[in-house]
Coordinates of C-alpha atoms in Angstrom, one line a residue:
M94 CA 61.1 18.9 -29.1
P95 CA 64.7 20.2 -29.5
N96 CA 66.4 21.9 -26.6
P97 CA 65.8 25.7 -26.8
I98 CA 68.8 27.8 -28.0
G99 CA 69.8 31.4 -27.3
V100 CA 71.4 33.5 -30.0
V101 CA 73.9 36.3 -29.2
I102 CA 74.6 38.9 -31.8
P103 CA 77.5 41.2 -31.0
A104 CA 77.1 44.5 -32.8
R105 CA 78.9 47.8 -33.1
N106 CA 77.7 50.5 -35.4
A107 CA 75.6 47.9 -37.3
S108 CA 72.6 50.0 -38.1
D109 CA 72.7 49.0 -41.7
T110 CA 72.7 45.3 -41.0
I111 CA 71.2 44.6 -37.5
A112 CA 67.6 44.3 -38.7
E113 CA 68.6 41.8 -41.4
A114 CA 70.7 39.8 -38.8
V115 CA 67.7 39.6 -36.4
A116 CA 65.3 38.7 -39.2
S117 CA 67.7 35.9 -40.3
V118 CA 67.5 34.4 -36.8
L119 CA 63.8 34.7 -36.7
A120 CA 63.5 33.0 -40.1
Q121 CA 65.3 29.8 -38.9
S122 CA 63.3 26.6 -38.8
R123 CA 64.4 26.0 -35.2
G124 CA 63.2 29.0 -33.2
A125 CA 65.5 30.7 -30.7
A126 CA 64.4 30.8 -27.1
E127 CA 66.2 34.2 -26.7
I128 CA 67.8 36.7 -29.0
L129 CA 70.3 38.9 -27.3
V130 CA 71.9 41.8 -29.2
V131 CA 75.0 43.1 -27.4
D132 CA 75.4 46.7 -28.6
D133 CA 79.1 47.4 -28.1
C134 CA 79.1 51.2 -27.7
S135 CA 77.4 52.0 -31.0
D136 CA 76.7 55.6 -31.9
D137 CA 74.5 55.0 -34.9
G138 CA 71.2 53.8 -33.4
T139 CA 72.0 50.0 -33.6
G140 CA 70.3 49.3 -30.2
E141 CA 67.1 51.2 -31.1
I142 CA 66.8 49.4 -34.4
A143 CA 67.4 46.0 -32.8
R144 CA 64.7 46.8 -30.1
A145 CA 62.3 47.7 -32.9
C146 CA 62.7 44.3 -34.5
G147 CA 60.3 42.7 -32.0
P148 CA 59.2 42.4 -28.4
G149 CA 61.4 39.3 -27.8
I150 CA 64.7 41.0 -28.7
K151 CA 66.8 41.9 -25.7
V152 CA 69.5 44.5 -26.1
L153 CA 72.4 45.0 -23.8
A154 CA 74.6 48.1 -24.1
G155 CA 78.3 47.4 -23.6
P156 CA 81.2 49.8 -23.0
G157 CA 83.0 49.2 -26.3
R158 CA 85.4 46.3 -25.5
G159 CA 85.2 44.6 -28.9
P160 CA 83.4 41.5 -30.3
A161 CA 85.2 38.9 -28.1
A162 CA 84.0 40.6 -24.9
A163 CA 80.5 41.2 -26.5
R164 CA 80.2 37.4 -27.1

């Protein structure tokens, strides 16, 4: 069995695409041990949409420092 991997998805105001991004990770042949969405100070419901994608999705809210800090 391959080593488990974790996936980090940095997101800011990504309500239009976050569900598709999470679905893409879930559809991979090699499953992720953890999916972490870093909501970088969104004001469009990105975090709530990500949480609704499944019980295994973790969402961290960040202070809006940009994608490099979110990663």
